[in-house]
PDB file of C-alpha atoms in Angstrom:
ATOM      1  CA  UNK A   1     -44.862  30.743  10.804  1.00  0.00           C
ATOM      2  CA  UNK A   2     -47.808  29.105  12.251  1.00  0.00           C
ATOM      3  CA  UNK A   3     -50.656  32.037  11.023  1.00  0.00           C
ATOM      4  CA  UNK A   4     -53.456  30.880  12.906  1.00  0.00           C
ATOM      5  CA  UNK A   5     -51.101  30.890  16.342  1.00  0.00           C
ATOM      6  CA  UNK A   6     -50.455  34.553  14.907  1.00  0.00           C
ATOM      7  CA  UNK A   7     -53.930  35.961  14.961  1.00  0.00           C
ATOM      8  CA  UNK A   8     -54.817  38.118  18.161  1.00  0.00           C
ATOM      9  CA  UNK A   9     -57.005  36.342  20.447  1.00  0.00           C
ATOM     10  CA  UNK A  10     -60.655  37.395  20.907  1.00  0.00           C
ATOM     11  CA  UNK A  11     -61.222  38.572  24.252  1.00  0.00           C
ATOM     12  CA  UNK A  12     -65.575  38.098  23.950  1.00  0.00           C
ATOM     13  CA  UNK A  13     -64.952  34.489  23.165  1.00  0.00           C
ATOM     14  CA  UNK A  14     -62.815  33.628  26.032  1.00  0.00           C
ATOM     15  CA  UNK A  15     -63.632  30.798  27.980  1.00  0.00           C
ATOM     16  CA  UNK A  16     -64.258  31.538  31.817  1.00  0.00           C
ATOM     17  CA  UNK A  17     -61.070  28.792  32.686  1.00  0.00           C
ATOM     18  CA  UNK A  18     -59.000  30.834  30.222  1.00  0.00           C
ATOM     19  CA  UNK A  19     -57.640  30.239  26.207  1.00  0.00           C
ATOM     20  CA  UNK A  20     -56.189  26.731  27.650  1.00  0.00           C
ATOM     21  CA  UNK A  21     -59.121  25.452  29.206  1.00  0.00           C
ATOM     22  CA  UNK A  22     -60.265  21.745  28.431  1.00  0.00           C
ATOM     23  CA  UNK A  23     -63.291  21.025  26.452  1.00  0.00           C
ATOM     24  CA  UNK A  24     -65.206  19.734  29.293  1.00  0.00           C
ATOM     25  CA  UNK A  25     -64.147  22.704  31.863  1.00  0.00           C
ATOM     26  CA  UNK A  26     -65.399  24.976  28.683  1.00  0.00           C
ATOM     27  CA  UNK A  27     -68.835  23.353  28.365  1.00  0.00           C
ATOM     28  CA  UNK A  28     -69.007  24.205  32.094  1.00  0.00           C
ATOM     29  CA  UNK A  29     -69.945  27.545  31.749  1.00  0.00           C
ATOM     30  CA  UNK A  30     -72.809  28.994  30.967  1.00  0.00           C
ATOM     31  CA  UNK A  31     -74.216  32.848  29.771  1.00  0.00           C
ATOM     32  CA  UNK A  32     -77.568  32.557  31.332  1.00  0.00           C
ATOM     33  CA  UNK A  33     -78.224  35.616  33.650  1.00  0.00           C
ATOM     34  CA  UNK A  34     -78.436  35.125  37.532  1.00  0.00           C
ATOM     35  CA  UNK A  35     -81.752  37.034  38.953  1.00  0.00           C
ATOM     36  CA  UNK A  36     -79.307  39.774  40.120  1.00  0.00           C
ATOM     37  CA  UNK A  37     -78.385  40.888  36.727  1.00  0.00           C
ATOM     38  CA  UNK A  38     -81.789  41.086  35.480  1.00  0.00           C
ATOM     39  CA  UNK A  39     -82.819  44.917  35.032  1.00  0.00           C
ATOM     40  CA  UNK A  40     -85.279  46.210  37.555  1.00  0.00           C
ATOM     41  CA  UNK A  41     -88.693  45.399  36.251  1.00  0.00           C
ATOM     42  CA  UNK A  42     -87.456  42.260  34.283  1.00  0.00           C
ATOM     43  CA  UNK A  43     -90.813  40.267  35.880  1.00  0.00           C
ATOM     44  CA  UNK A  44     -87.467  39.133  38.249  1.00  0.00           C
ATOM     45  CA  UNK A  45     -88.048  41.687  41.141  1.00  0.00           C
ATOM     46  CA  UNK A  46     -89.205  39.422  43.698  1.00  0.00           C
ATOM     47  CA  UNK A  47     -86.834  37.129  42.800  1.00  0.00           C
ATOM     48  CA  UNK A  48     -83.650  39.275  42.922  1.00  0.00           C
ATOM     49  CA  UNK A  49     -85.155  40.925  46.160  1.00  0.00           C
ATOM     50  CA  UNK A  50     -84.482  37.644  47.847  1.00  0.00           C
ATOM     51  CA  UNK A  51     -81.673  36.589  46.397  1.00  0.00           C
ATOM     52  CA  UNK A  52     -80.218  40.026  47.965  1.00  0.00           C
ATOM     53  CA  UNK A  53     -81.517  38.973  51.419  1.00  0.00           C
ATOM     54  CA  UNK A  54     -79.978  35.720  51.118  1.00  0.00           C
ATOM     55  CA  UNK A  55     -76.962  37.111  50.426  1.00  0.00           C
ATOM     56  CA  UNK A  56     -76.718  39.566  53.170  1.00  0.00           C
ATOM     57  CA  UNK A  57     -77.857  36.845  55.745  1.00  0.00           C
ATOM     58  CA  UNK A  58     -75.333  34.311  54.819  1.00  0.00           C
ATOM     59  CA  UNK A  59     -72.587  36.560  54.666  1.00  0.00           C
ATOM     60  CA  UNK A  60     -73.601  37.128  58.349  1.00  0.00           C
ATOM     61  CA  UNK A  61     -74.100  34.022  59.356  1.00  0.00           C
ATOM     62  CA  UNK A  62     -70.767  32.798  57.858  1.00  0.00           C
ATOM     63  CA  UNK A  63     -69.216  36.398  58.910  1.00  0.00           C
ATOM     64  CA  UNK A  64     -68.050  36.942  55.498  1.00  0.00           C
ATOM     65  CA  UNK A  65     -68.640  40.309  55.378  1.00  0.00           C
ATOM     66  CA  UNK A  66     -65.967  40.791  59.276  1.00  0.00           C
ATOM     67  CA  UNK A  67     -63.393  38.775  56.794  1.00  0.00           C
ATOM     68  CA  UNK A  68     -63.858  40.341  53.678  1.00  0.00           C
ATOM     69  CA  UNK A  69     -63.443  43.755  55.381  1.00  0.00           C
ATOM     70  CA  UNK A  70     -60.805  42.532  56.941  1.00  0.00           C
ATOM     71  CA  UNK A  71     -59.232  41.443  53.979  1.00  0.00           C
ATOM     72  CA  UNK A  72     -60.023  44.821  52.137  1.00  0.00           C
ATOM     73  CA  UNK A  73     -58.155  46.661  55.348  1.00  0.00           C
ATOM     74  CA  UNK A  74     -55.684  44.754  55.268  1.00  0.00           C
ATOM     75  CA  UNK A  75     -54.689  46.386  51.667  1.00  0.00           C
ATOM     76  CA  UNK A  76     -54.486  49.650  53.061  1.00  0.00           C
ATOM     77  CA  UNK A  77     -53.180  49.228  56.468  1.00  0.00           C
ATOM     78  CA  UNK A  78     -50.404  51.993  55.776  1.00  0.00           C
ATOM     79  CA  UNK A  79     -52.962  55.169  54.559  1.00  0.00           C
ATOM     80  CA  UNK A  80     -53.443  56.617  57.722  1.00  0.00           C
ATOM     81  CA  UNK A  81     -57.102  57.859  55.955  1.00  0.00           C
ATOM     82  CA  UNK A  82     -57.928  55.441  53.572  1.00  0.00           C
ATOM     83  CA  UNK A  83     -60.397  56.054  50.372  1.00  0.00           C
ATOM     84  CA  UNK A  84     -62.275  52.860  49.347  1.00  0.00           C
ATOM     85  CA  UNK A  85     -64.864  52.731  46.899  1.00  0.00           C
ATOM     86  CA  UNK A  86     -66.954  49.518  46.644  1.00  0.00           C
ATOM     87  CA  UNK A  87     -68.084  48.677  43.122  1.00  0.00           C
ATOM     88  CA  UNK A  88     -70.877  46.408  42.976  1.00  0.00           C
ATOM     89  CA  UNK A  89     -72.245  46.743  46.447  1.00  0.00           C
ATOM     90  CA  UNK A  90     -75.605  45.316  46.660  1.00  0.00           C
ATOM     91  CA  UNK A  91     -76.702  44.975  50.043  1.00  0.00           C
ATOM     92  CA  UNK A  92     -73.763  46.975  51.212  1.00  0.00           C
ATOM     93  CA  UNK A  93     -73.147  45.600  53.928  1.00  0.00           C
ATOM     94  CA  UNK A  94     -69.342  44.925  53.355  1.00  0.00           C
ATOM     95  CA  UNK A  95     -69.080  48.886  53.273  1.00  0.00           C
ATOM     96  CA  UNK A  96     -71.107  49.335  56.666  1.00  0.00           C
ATOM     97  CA  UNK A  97     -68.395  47.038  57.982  1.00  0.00           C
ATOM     98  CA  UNK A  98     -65.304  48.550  56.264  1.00  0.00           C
ATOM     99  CA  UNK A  99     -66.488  51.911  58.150  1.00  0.00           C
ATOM    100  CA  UNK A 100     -66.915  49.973  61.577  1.00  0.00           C
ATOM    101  CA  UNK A 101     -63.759  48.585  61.351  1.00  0.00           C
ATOM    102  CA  UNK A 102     -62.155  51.374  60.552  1.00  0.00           C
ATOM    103  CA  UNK A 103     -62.411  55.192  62.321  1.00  0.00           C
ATOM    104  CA  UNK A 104     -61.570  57.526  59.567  1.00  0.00           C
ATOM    105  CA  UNK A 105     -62.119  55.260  56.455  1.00  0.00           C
ATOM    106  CA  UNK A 106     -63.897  57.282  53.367  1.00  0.00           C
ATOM    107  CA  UNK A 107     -66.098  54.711  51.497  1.00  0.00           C
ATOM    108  CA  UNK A 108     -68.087  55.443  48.350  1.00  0.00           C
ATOM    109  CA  UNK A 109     -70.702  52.796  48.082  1.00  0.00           C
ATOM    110  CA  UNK A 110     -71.945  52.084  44.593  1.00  0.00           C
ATOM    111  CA  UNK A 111     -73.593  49.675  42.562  1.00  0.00           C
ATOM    112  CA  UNK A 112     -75.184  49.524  38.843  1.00  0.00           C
ATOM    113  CA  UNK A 113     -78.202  48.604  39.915  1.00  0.00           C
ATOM    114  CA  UNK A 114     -80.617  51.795  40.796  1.00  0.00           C
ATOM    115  CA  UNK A 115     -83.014  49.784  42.972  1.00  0.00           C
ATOM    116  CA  UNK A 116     -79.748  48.883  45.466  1.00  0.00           C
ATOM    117  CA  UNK A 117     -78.571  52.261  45.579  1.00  0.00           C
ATOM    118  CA  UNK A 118     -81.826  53.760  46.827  1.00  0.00           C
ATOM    119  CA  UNK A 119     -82.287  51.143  49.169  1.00  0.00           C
ATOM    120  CA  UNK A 120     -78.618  51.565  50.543  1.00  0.00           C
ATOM    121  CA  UNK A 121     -79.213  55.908  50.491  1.00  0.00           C
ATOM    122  CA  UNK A 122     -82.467  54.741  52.464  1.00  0.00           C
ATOM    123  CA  UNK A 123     -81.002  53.076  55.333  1.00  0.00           C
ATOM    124  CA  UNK A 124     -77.746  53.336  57.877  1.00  0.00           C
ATOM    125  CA  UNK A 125     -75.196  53.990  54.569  1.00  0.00           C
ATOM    126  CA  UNK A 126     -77.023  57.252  53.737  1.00  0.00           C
ATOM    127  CA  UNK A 127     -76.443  58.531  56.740  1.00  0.00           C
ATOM    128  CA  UNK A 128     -72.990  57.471  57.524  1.00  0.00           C
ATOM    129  CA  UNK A 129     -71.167  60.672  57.663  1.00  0.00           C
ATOM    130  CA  UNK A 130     -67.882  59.271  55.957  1.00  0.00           C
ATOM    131  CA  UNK A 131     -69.936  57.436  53.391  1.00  0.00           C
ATOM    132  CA  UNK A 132     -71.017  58.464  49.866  1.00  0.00           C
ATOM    133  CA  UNK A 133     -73.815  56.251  48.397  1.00  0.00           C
ATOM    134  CA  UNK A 134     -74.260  56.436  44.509  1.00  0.00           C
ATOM    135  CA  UNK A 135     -74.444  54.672  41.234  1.00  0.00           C
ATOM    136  CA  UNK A 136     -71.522  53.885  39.150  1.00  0.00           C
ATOM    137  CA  UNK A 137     -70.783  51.490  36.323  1.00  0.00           C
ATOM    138  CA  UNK A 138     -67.920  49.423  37.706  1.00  0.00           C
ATOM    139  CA  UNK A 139     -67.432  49.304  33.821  1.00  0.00           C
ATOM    140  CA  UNK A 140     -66.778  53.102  32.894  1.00  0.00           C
ATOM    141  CA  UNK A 141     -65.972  54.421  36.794  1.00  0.00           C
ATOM    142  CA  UNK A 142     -67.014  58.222  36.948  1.00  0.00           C
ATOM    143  CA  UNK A 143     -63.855  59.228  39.141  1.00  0.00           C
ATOM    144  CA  UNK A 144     -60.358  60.947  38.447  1.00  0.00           C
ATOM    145  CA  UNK A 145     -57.349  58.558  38.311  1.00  0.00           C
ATOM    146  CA  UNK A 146     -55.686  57.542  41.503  1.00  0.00           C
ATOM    147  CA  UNK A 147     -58.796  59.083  43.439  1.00  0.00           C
ATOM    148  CA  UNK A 148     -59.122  56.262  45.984  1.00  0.00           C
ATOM    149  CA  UNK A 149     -56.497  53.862  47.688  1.00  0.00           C
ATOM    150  CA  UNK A 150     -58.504  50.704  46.774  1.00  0.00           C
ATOM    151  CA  UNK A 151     -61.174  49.594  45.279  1.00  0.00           C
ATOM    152  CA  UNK A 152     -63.001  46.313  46.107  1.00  0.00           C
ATOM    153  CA  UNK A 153     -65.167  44.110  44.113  1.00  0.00           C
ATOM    154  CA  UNK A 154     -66.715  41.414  46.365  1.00  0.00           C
ATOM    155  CA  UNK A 155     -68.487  38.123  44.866  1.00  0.00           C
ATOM    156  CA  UNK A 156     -69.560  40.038  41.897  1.00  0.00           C
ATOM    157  CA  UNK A 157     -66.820  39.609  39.483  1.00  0.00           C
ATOM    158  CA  UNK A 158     -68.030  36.560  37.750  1.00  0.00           C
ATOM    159  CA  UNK A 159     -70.937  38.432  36.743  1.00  0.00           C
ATOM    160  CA  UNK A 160     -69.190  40.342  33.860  1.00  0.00           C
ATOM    161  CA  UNK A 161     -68.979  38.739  30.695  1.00  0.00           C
ATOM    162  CA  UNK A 162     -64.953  39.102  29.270  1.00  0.00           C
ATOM    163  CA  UNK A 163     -65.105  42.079  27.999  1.00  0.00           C
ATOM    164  CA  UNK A 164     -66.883  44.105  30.837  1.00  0.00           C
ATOM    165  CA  UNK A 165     -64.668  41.962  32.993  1.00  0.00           C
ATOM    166  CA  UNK A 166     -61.083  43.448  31.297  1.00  0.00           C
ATOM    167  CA  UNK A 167     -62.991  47.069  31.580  1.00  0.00           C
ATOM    168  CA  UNK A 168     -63.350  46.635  35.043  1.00  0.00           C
ATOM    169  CA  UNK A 169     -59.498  45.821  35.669  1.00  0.00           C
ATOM    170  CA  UNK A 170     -58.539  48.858  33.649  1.00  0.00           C
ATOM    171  CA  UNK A 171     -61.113  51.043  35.674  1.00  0.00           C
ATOM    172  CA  UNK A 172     -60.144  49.710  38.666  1.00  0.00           C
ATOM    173  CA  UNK A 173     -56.438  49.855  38.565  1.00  0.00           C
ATOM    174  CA  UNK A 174     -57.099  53.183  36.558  1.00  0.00           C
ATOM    175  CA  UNK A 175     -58.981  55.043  39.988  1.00  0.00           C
ATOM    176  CA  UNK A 176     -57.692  53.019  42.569  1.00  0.00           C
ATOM    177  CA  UNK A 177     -53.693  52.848  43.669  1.00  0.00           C
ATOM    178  CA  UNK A 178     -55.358  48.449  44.052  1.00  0.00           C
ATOM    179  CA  UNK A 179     -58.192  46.826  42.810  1.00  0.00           C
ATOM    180  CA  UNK A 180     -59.093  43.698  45.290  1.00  0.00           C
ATOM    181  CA  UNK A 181     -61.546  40.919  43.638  1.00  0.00           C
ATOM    182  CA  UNK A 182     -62.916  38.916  45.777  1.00  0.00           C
ATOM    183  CA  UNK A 183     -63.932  35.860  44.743  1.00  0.00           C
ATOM    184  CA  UNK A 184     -64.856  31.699  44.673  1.00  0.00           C
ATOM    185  CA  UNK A 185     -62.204  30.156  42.525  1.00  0.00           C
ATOM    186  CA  UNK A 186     -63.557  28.233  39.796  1.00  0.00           C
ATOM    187  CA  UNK A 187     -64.012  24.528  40.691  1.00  0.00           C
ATOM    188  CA  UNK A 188     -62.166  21.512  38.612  1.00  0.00           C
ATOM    189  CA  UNK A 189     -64.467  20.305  36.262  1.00  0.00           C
ATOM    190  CA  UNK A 190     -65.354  16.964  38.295  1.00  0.00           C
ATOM    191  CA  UNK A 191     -66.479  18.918  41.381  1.00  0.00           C
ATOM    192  CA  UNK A 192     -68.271  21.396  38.579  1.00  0.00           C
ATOM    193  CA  UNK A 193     -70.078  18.219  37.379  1.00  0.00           C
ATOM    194  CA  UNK A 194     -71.284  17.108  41.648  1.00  0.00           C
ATOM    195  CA  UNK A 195     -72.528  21.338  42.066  1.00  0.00           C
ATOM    196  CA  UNK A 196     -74.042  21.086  38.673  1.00  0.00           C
ATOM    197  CA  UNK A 197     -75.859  17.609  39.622  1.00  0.00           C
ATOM    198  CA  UNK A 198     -76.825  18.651  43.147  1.00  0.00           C
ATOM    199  CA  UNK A 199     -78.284  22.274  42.735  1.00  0.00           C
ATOM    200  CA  UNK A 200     -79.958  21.458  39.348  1.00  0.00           C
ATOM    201  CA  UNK A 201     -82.725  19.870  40.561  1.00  0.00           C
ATOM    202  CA  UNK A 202     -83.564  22.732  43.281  1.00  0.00           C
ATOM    203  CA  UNK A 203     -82.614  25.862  41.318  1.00  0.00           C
ATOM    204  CA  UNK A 204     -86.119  26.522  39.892  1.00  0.00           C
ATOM    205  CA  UNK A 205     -87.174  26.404  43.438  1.00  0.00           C
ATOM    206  CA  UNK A 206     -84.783  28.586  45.236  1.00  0.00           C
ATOM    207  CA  UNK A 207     -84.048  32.117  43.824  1.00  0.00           C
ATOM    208  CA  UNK A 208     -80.236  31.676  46.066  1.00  0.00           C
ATOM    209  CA  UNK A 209     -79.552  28.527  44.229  1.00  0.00           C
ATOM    210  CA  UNK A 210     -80.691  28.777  40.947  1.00  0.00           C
ATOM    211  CA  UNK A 211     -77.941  32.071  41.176  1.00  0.00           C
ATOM    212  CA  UNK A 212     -75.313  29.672  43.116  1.00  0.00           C
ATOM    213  CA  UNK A 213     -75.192  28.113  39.872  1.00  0.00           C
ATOM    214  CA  UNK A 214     -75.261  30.145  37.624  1.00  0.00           C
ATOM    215  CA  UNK A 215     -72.319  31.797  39.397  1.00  0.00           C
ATOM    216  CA  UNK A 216     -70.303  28.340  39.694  1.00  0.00           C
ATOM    217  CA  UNK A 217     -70.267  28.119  36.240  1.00  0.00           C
ATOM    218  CA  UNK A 218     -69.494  31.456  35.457  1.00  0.00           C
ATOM    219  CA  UNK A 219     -66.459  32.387  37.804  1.00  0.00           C
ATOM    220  CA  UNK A 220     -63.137  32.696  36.135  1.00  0.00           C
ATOM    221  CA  UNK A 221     -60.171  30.474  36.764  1.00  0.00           C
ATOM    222  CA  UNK A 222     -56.219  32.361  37.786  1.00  0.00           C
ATOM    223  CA  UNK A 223     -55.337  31.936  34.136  1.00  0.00           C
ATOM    224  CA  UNK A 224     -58.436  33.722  32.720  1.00  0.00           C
ATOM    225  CA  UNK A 225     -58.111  36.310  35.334  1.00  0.00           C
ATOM    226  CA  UNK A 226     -54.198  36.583  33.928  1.00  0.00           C
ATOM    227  CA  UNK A 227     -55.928  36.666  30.175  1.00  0.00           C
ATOM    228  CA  UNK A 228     -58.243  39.473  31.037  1.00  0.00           C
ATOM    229  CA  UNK A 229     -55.495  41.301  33.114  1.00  0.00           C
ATOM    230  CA  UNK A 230     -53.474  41.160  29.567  1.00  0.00           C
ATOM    231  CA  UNK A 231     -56.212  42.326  27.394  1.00  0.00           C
ATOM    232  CA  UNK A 232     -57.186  45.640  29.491  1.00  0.00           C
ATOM    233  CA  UNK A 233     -53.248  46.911  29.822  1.00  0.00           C
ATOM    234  CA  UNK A 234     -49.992  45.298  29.676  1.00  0.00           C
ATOM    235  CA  UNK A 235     -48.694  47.423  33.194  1.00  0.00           C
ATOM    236  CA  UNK A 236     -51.639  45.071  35.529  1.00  0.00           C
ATOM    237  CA  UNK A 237     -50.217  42.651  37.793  1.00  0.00           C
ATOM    238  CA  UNK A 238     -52.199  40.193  39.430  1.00  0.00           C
ATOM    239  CA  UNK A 239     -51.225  38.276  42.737  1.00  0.00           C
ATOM    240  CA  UNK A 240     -54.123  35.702  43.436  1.00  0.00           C
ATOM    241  CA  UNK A 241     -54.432  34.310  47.066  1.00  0.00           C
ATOM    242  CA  UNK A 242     -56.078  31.409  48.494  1.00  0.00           C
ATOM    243  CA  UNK A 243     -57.479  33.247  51.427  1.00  0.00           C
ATOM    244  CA  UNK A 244     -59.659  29.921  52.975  1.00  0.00           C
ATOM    245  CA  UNK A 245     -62.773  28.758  53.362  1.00  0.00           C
ATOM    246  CA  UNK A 246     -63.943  28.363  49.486  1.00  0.00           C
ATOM    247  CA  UNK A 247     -62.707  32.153  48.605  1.00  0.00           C
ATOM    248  CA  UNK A 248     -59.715  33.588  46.823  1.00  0.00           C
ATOM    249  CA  UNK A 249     -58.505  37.277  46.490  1.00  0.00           C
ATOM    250  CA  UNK A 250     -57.173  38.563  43.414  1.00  0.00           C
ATOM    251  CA  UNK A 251     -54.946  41.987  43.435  1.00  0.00           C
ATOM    252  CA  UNK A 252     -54.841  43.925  40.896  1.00  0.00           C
ATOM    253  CA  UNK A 253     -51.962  47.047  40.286  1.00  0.00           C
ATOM    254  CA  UNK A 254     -50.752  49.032  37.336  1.00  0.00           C
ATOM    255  CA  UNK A 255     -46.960  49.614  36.980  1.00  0.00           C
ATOM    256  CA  UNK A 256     -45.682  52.886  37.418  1.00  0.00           C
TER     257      UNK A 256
END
């Protein structure tokens, strides 16, 4: 019996393209922190403030925010009165769209971050009479199981290290009747190499692309997404989409 085959696989050292990932796609990855995951008052402020605002402003240019709504509907197109939560909201403007889209959609808004909440409670979200704003650890979700029909994680995934990553699966699948990730895929390792080359230059310049990547290195590939599923409970099942236009969806349910 092959021993070392036999020992149980440690989820923390898990390379973001999975166990079977080559040697050059795992030196493409990196731990560094983006300027969003720096705690408020980090010296970073400034610098995550605009990274928000860049976010917000592309997503409306490129009107991610209409197709990642409409791809977060889309899961729930039977409930007649659907209850979303988003985890990781930020700007939260994928929420103010969900509840556009939709006449009689609940949405809890949340993210970990304190400073996003209270700007989200401050503005059109904290208002919205079928919107809750609050804070929640997409981690350790303060909510009963099966309390919402879906639960959406949008471009914020990559963020967790492994084992926060595996947590969030269980959580997810553990509140939600489906947990939808949505997400870049993770490049092959030559077109890693061209982002890597391009943005390295300007990412000590520009707050956006010094995140950009960051984040390119640290998304996940389908067979680490499988690993994770694995490690946080045998009953997830994971259908991952090609949805267009650089993004993927991943869709996570529990058996039974």
């Amino acid at each position: 019996m092959d021993h070392m085959a036999a020992r149980p696989r440690d989820i923390a050292t898990m390379p973001r393209g999975g166990y079977g990932a080559s040697c050059l796609d795992r030196w493409l990855q990196t731990d560094r922190t983006e300027y969003l995951d720096r705690p408020d008052g980090a010296g970073a402020d400034d610098k995550k403030r605009q990274v928000v605002r860049s976010l917000e402003l592309l997503g409306t240019l490129l009107g991610d925010h209409d197709r990642f709504a409409r791809l977060a509907l889309a899961e729930v197109a039977e409930v007649p009165d659907p209850r979303i939560v988003e985890l990781g909201a930020g700007h939260g403007a994928l929420s103010r769209r969900l509840l556009a889209e939709h006449p009689t959609a609940e949405v809890t808004v949340t993210d970990v971050q304190r400073a996003s909440v209270a700007a989200m409670a401050a503005g059109e979200l904290g208002r919205h009479p079928r919107a809750t704003v609050r804070a929640l650890d997409a981690t350790a979700i303060d909510a009963d199981d099966c309390g919402y029909d879906l639960a959406v994680f949008a471009l914020s995934f990559h963020h967790l290290a492994p084992p926060e990553a595996a947590r969030v699966l269980a959580e997810g699948t553990r509140v939600a009747d489906r947990l939808l990730l949505i997400e870049p895929p993770r490049p092959p390792s030559l077109l890693q190499l061209l982002r890597v080359a391009t943005l390295l230059p300007w990412a000590p310049l520009v707050p956006y692309l010094h995140d950009a990547l960051i984040s390119s290195l640290r998304l996940y590939s389908p067979a680490a997404l499988r690993d994770l599923a694995a490690h946080a409970d045998a009953g997830i099942e994971l259908t991952v989409r090609d949805v267009g236009r650089g993004m993927h969806t991943v869709l996570a349910t529990r058996r039974g």
